[in-house]
Amino acid sequence: MMNKALYNFYIVDRSYREMYRKEFDRNLAEEFHSADLSDEERLIRRFELLCEKEVAHIHDFEKIVMLRTNKNIPECFTDGEWAERRKNHYIHENGYVSNLSPNYAKVIEKGLLHFRKDANEYGVRAIDACLSVCDRYLEEARKQDRQDLVKIFSQIPRYGARNFREALQFFRIIHFFLWLEGDYHNTVGRFDQYMYPYFIADIERGVYTKETALDLIEDFFISFNKDSDLYVGVQQGDNGQSMVLGGTDKDGNDTYNMLSELCLIASEELKLIDPKINLRVSKNTPLSVFEQCTKLTRAGLGFPQYSNDDVVIPALIKYGYAPEDAINYVVAACWEFIIPGVGNDIANIGALNFPAVIDRAIREAIGSAKGFNELLERTRSLIFEECDKIRASIHDVLVAPSHFMDILRDGKKYNNFGIHGSGIASAADALVAVKKYVFDEGSVTPERLISALDSNFESDAELLHKLRFEAPKMGHADPEVDKLAGFIINTFADALDGKTNCLGGCYRAGSGTAMYYLWHARELGATADGRFASEPFGTNFSPNLFAKIPGPISVIESFTANDMTRNMNGGPLTLEFASSIFNNEESMRKVAELIKYFIMRGGHQLQLNAVNLDTMKAAQKNPELYRNLVVRIWGWSAYFVELDREFQNHVMLRQEYTV
Amino acid sequence: MKATIFDIKEFALNDGEGIRTTVFFKGCPLRCAWCHNPEGLSPAPELYIKKNGCRNCGLCKKDCRHPECKPFGRCIHICPMDLVSVAGREWNVNELYDMLMRGKAIYESTGGGVTFSGGEPLMQSEFLFEILEMLRGKVHTAIETSGFASENVFKKIASACDFVIMDIKFISGELHKKYTGCSNEKILDNAKWLIRSNIPHLFRTPLIPTITDTEDNLRAISDFIGEEKIELLKYNTLASAKYASVGRVFDLNISSEEVSIPNVSFFKNATVRK
């Protein structure tokens, strides 16, 4: 049974946000600047100051405690300093650590004191600051005579967790302090694996039944939502609290367990946007797991997202990850593959705008090219040129220190950079249209095409129709378009292959877009796939928004037609289903079978949505009535009414399969 | 050989076991008042104009040079919203075969296959027979039929496919005539034959409020089929959506509040599909 009091307090009422949180109003950046402090000192001092201010709040209805009372995290550097830093360095996003997965397993097992012995000065100070806050919770627990919490906080986080509840609370503590340090998109990792020993021991000792364990897990899941409004990304909800479940072990066995199942059920019952559920699957995953997952999909949260171990693990090994690390992969905030504990990758450092490159190649080569192959050659050299430009722009990467995160990591073994590729369908569709109409048929002259594009199709409605609605598209399972998509994808991989980045790592080409499906599209004029100027691309690895698609099977076939093992930064195919198809068991099983088909065909990553267009329309009209409506954006889910209109509209335009 | 087909739907969830592709043949001898595929009624290709989103730009009404647009008086290659199209096109049997065989892997892995529906697929029975023969032993095949066909045609097609889904709408000949425009004599004869045959089959009755879902009618159907398996389909009020697109008028006025599931407990082997 869901804990109603807890749910109401944190999810419905939310007045604690006003009640408990205080602005941190000192201008630390100026203070630090005047004192001429080192980066290391600034970060640790900020952490200490924030920890000093944290107030312990415990409510009688909650088992997993800790919520943030600092409303904001002040800057460590002045604007002038940032400008200076940017002059000589590549600063990724806001300059702090993000998108990493610490070694939760080890920390929860050993306790923080274990790490204090060998920590440097800053590590010791970070641990001490963290313990001082936890001791305040211990004190508060004593005051309220919460013997359960007194026991827990007397043990953790100083020492390792002894049982499931302590392990969950320990996780909450770690996660809490990572955010407080200013690290962001702090992921959850392989939760059902590192928690399983504690979970199963308690189940076997009879501490919990499956039902009472579920209650505790739900209590724990709600804790992800206590402070998440303070974890803002591009939009509210983009916060990287991604949990990974299942996966194959080194012997190829499926590790999906009872805890994985309970996590799926908890997410389905709570219908909250955090934690974001990801499933690692393979050809050995039984259909029943996909059926359980489909129930979660039906809940409409856009979870789970699937990653295919059969494809991802060998691809990571190809990039140079040790097999024992590759097998342990998780996803970063959205879908980028990272390694817990040892990874220091920046998985979203840049993005290539495929449609822009193709558009330039078409414009440069179409008049003079003797055949379509010359256009392809031009495309190839432009992709290389653009990748070289992206690489050249990323030098002397400077990331602010993260003392607390560093304690939780075993080092920085992998320093690879991930580059997204946006608009693959728009790009491949444009290429195939030019091949078919200009080069093969000769039914459209180069001049006519270019002048139509330049006028945003104002001058040529018939050509618009042909390009937009009659031409072959990715998602039609048309071998010719899919082959051209393969050409683009492989060229992208070739252009980054063997190149070393400024941290000594490699580059990984990806199939994700992140927000570039809007950002890249905004700055691009009309394109030969019949796309209007500024019209958004599909999200991630998905068809054009306006493509007429025969159905999800053709889409799966198109998007699994190419070998992706050299483009494994991550980025899923997205399928949108009308929520009405989930209304009976038989249809649910067929959806599960469809997912399995995708995996069997070697698809690398997949994400399904149950959407209801009418509900979204109604929510735009009366947002106050739809506060709980959740939709998937690109690698995360959000409350529909909290999104900017542009994001809302894109969700509403996506291909939806009704049956 | 050619057939006129108005839609081919992938991942059809309600047309038999497993993951299936459904082929919709154009043309139907019946005129069921509740039909939700009005573009399947006329056997000939026809103009299909979606109204929603039309900006009245008039481009489709201007003269064009496409011979394929001539019979329809509208240009089908110009609408910026793609609202103007033709429902129904001719398919060559080999072309259809190749298209359907592409799904062989997923049909096999899920126990699915191909379903021929409509319209009334038996109206183009020669083509249907040929494609069924081509697919025999390779892909699981099913038909969805009203059963309105001569005994010979019905037997020949039913024997050539792996599964028959057949509607029983009314037992009363008078009501059948009233609401579908046709007699149900041949239908009931074919159903009797199907029951006696060893061809796997499933009966279906659409539950149309106050029309087919009356206790009298449902009891009569139950008595007629006895132990046979039947699916009772809940009426979907979206049925009217496409009528205006093909210039037809939808006469049935049923609001979603009127749709409920009647008592069906007397059926021996029924499931209700919502």
Coordinates of N, CA, C and O in Angstrom, one line a residue, chain A residues 448 461-462 464-466 468-470 476-477 548 550-555 557 577 581 583-584 586-587 589-591 593-594 597 658-659, chain B residues 8-19 21 59 65-66 76-82 84 102-103 105-106 109-110 231 273-274:
Chain A
R448 N 15.5 23.9 -59.4 CA 14.2 23.9 -58.9 C 14.2 23.5 -57.4 O 13.6 24.1 -56.5
A461 N 4.7 24.3 -54.1 CA 3.9 23.4 -53.2 C 3.9 22.0 -53.7 O 3.9 21.0 -52.9
E462 N 4.0 21.8 -55.0 CA 4.0 20.4 -55.5 C 5.3 19.7 -55.1 O 5.3 18.5 -54.7
L464 N 7.1 20.4 -52.5 CA 7.0 20.2 -51.1 C 6.2 18.9 -50.8 O 6.7 18.1 -50.0
H465 N 5.1 18.7 -51.5 CA 4.3 17.5 -51.3 C 5.1 16.2 -51.6 O 5.1 15.3 -50.9
K466 N 5.8 16.3 -52.7 CA 6.6 15.2 -53.2 C 7.7 14.8 -52.1 O 7.8 13.7 -51.7
R468 N 8.0 15.9 -49.0 CA 7.5 15.7 -47.6 C 6.7 14.4 -47.4 O 6.8 13.7 -46.5
F469 N 5.8 14.1 -48.4 CA 4.9 13.1 -48.2 C 5.0 11.9 -49.2 O 4.4 10.8 -48.9
E470 N 5.7 12.1 -50.3 CA 5.7 11.0 -51.3 C 7.1 10.3 -51.3 O 7.2 9.1 -51.8
H476 N 10.1 3.6 -43.2 CA 9.4 2.9 -44.2 C 9.9 1.5 -44.4 O 9.4 0.7 -45.2
A477 N 11.1 1.2 -43.7 CA 11.8 -0.1 -44.0 C 12.2 -0.1 -45.4 O 12.1 -1.2 -46.1
K548 N 5.0 9.8 -43.1 CA 3.9 8.9 -43.0 C 4.5 7.5 -42.8 O 5.2 7.0 -43.7
P550 N 4.2 3.4 -42.0 CA 3.2 2.2 -42.0 C 2.9 1.7 -40.7 O 1.9 1.1 -40.5
G551 N 3.9 1.7 -39.7 CA 3.6 1.2 -38.4 C 4.9 0.9 -37.7 O 6.0 1.1 -38.2
P552 N 4.8 0.5 -36.4 CA 6.0 0.3 -35.6 C 7.0 -0.7 -36.1 O 8.2 -0.6 -35.8
I553 N 6.5 -1.7 -36.8 CA 7.4 -2.8 -37.3 C 8.3 -2.2 -38.4 O 9.6 -2.4 -38.3
S554 N 7.8 -1.5 -39.3 CA 8.7 -0.8 -40.3 C 9.7 0.1 -39.7 O 10.8 0.2 -40.1
V555 N 9.2 0.8 -38.7 CA 10.1 1.7 -38.0 C 11.3 0.9 -37.3 O 12.4 1.3 -37.5
E557 N 12.3 -1.9 -38.2 CA 13.2 -2.5 -39.2 C 14.2 -1.4 -39.8 O 15.4 -1.7 -39.9
F577 N 3.0 5.1 -28.6 CA 1.7 4.4 -28.8 C 0.6 5.1 -28.1 O 0.7 5.7 -27.0
I581 N -4.1 1.5 -26.6 CA -3.8 0.1 -27.0 C -3.4 -0.7 -25.8 O -3.2 -1.9 -25.9
N583 N -5.1 -1.3 -23.2 CA -6.2 -1.6 -22.4 C -6.6 -3.0 -22.3 O -7.6 -3.4 -21.7
N584 N -5.8 -3.9 -23.0 CA -6.1 -5.3 -22.7 C -4.8 -6.2 -22.7 O -3.8 -5.8 -23.3
E586 N -3.9 -8.9 -24.0 CA -3.4 -9.4 -25.3 C -2.6 -8.4 -26.0 O -1.5 -8.7 -26.5
S587 N -3.1 -7.2 -26.0 CA -2.3 -6.1 -26.7 C -1.0 -5.8 -26.0 O 0.0 -5.5 -26.6
R589 N 0.7 -7.9 -24.4 CA 1.7 -9.0 -24.7 C 2.3 -8.7 -26.1 O 3.5 -8.9 -26.3
K590 N 1.5 -8.2 -27.0 CA 2.0 -7.9 -28.3 C 3.0 -6.8 -28.3 O 4.0 -6.8 -29.1
V591 N 2.8 -5.8 -27.5 CA 3.7 -4.8 -27.3 C 5.1 -5.3 -26.8 O 6.1 -5.0 -27.3
E593 N 6.1 -8.3 -27.2 CA 6.7 -9.1 -28.3 C 7.4 -8.2 -29.3 O 8.5 -8.5 -29.8
L594 N 6.8 -7.0 -29.5 CA 7.5 -6.1 -30.4 C 8.8 -5.6 -29.8 O 9.8 -5.4 -30.6
Y597 N 11.3 -8.2 -30.3 CA 11.7 -8.3 -31.7 C 12.8 -7.3 -32.0 O 13.7 -7.5 -32.7
T658 N -1.8 4.2 -33.4 CA -3.1 3.7 -32.9 C -3.5 2.5 -33.6 O -3.1 2.3 -34.7
V659 N -4.1 1.6 -32.9 CA -4.4 0.3 -33.5 C -5.8 0.0 -33.4 O -6.4 0.3 -32.4
Chain B
I8 N -3.1 -1.1 -45.5 CA -2.4 -2.2 -45.0 C -1.8 -1.8 -43.7 O -1.1 -0.8 -43.6
K9 N -2.3 -2.5 -42.7 CA -1.9 -2.0 -41.3 C -1.0 -3.0 -40.6 O -1.3 -4.2 -40.5
E10 N 0.1 -2.4 -40.2 CA 1.1 -3.2 -39.4 C 0.7 -3.3 -38.0 O 0.1 -2.3 -37.5
F11 N 1.1 -4.3 -37.3 CA 0.9 -4.4 -35.9 C -0.6 -4.2 -35.5 O -0.9 -3.4 -34.7
A12 N -1.4 -4.9 -36.3 CA -2.8 -4.9 -36.0 C -3.1 -5.8 -34.8 O -2.7 -6.9 -34.7
L13 N -3.7 -5.2 -33.8 CA -3.8 -5.9 -32.5 C -5.0 -6.7 -32.3 O -5.1 -7.6 -31.5
N14 N -6.1 -6.4 -33.1 CA -7.4 -7.0 -32.9 C -7.8 -8.0 -34.0 O -9.0 -8.3 -34.1
D15 N -6.9 -8.4 -34.8 CA -7.3 -9.2 -35.9 C -6.7 -10.6 -35.9 O -6.3 -11.2 -36.9
G16 N -6.6 -11.2 -34.7 CA -6.1 -12.6 -34.6 C -4.8 -12.7 -33.7 O -4.4 -11.7 -33.1
E17 N -4.3 -13.9 -33.6 CA -3.2 -14.2 -32.7 C -1.9 -13.6 -33.2 O -1.6 -13.4 -34.4
G18 N -1.1 -13.2 -32.2 CA 0.3 -12.8 -32.5 C 0.3 -11.4 -33.1 O -0.7 -10.7 -33.3
I19 N 1.5 -11.1 -33.6 CA 1.6 -9.8 -34.3 C 1.3 -10.0 -35.7 O 1.8 -10.9 -36.4
T21 N -0.2 -8.4 -39.7 CA -0.5 -7.3 -40.6 C -1.8 -7.5 -41.3 O -2.2 -8.7 -41.6
L59 N -5.3 25.1 -53.3 CA -4.3 24.5 -54.3 C -4.8 23.2 -54.9 O -4.6 23.0 -56.1
R65 N -1.4 18.6 -63.9 CA -1.1 17.8 -65.1 C -0.9 16.4 -64.8 O -0.4 15.6 -65.6
H66 N -1.4 15.9 -63.6 CA -1.2 14.5 -63.3 C -2.4 13.7 -63.8 O -3.5 13.9 -63.4
I76 N -4.0 15.5 -56.1 CA -3.7 14.8 -54.9 C -2.2 14.9 -54.5 O -1.7 14.3 -53.6
H77 N -1.5 15.7 -55.3 CA 0.0 15.8 -55.1 C 0.3 17.2 -54.6 O 1.5 17.7 -54.9
I78 N -0.5 18.0 -54.0 CA -0.2 19.4 -53.7 C -0.5 19.8 -52.3 O 0.1 20.8 -51.9
C79 N -1.4 19.2 -51.7 CA -1.9 19.7 -50.4 C -0.7 19.8 -49.4 O -0.1 18.8 -49.1
P80 N -0.4 21.0 -48.9 CA 0.7 21.2 -48.0 C 0.5 20.4 -46.6 O 1.5 20.2 -45.9
M81 N -0.7 20.1 -46.3 CA -1.0 19.3 -45.1 C -1.3 17.9 -45.4 O -1.6 17.1 -44.5
D82 N -1.2 17.5 -46.7 CA -1.4 16.1 -47.1 C -2.8 15.6 -46.7 O -3.0 14.5 -46.3
V84 N -5.4 15.7 -48.9 CA -6.2 15.2 -50.1 C -5.5 13.9 -50.6 O -4.3 14.0 -51.1
R102 N 7.8 -9.8 -46.0 CA 8.8 -9.1 -45.2 C 8.6 -9.2 -43.7 O 9.6 -9.1 -43.0
G103 N 7.4 -9.5 -43.3 CA 7.1 -9.6 -41.9 C 7.3 -11.0 -41.4 O 7.0 -11.3 -40.2
A105 N 9.5 -13.0 -40.3 CA 10.3 -13.2 -39.0 C 9.4 -12.9 -37.8 O 9.4 -13.7 -36.9
I106 N 8.8 -11.7 -37.8 CA 8.1 -11.3 -36.6 C 6.8 -12.1 -36.5 O 6.3 -12.5 -35.4
S109 N 7.9 -15.4 -34.9 CA 8.4 -15.4 -33.6 C 7.3 -15.1 -32.6 O 7.4 -15.3 -31.4
T110 N 6.1 -14.6 -33.1 CA 5.1 -14.2 -32.1 C 3.8 -15.0 -32.4 O 2.8 -14.8 -31.8
E231 N -16.4 -13.4 -29.9 CA -16.0 -12.2 -29.3 C -17.0 -11.1 -29.5 O -17.6 -11.0 -30.6
R273 N -14.6 -7.6 -25.9 CA -13.5 -6.9 -26.2 C -13.8 -5.4 -26.2 O -14.7 -4.9 -26.8
K274 N -13.0 -4.7 -25.3 CA -13.4 -3.3 -25.1 C -12.5 -2.4 -26.0 O -11.4 -2.7 -26.4

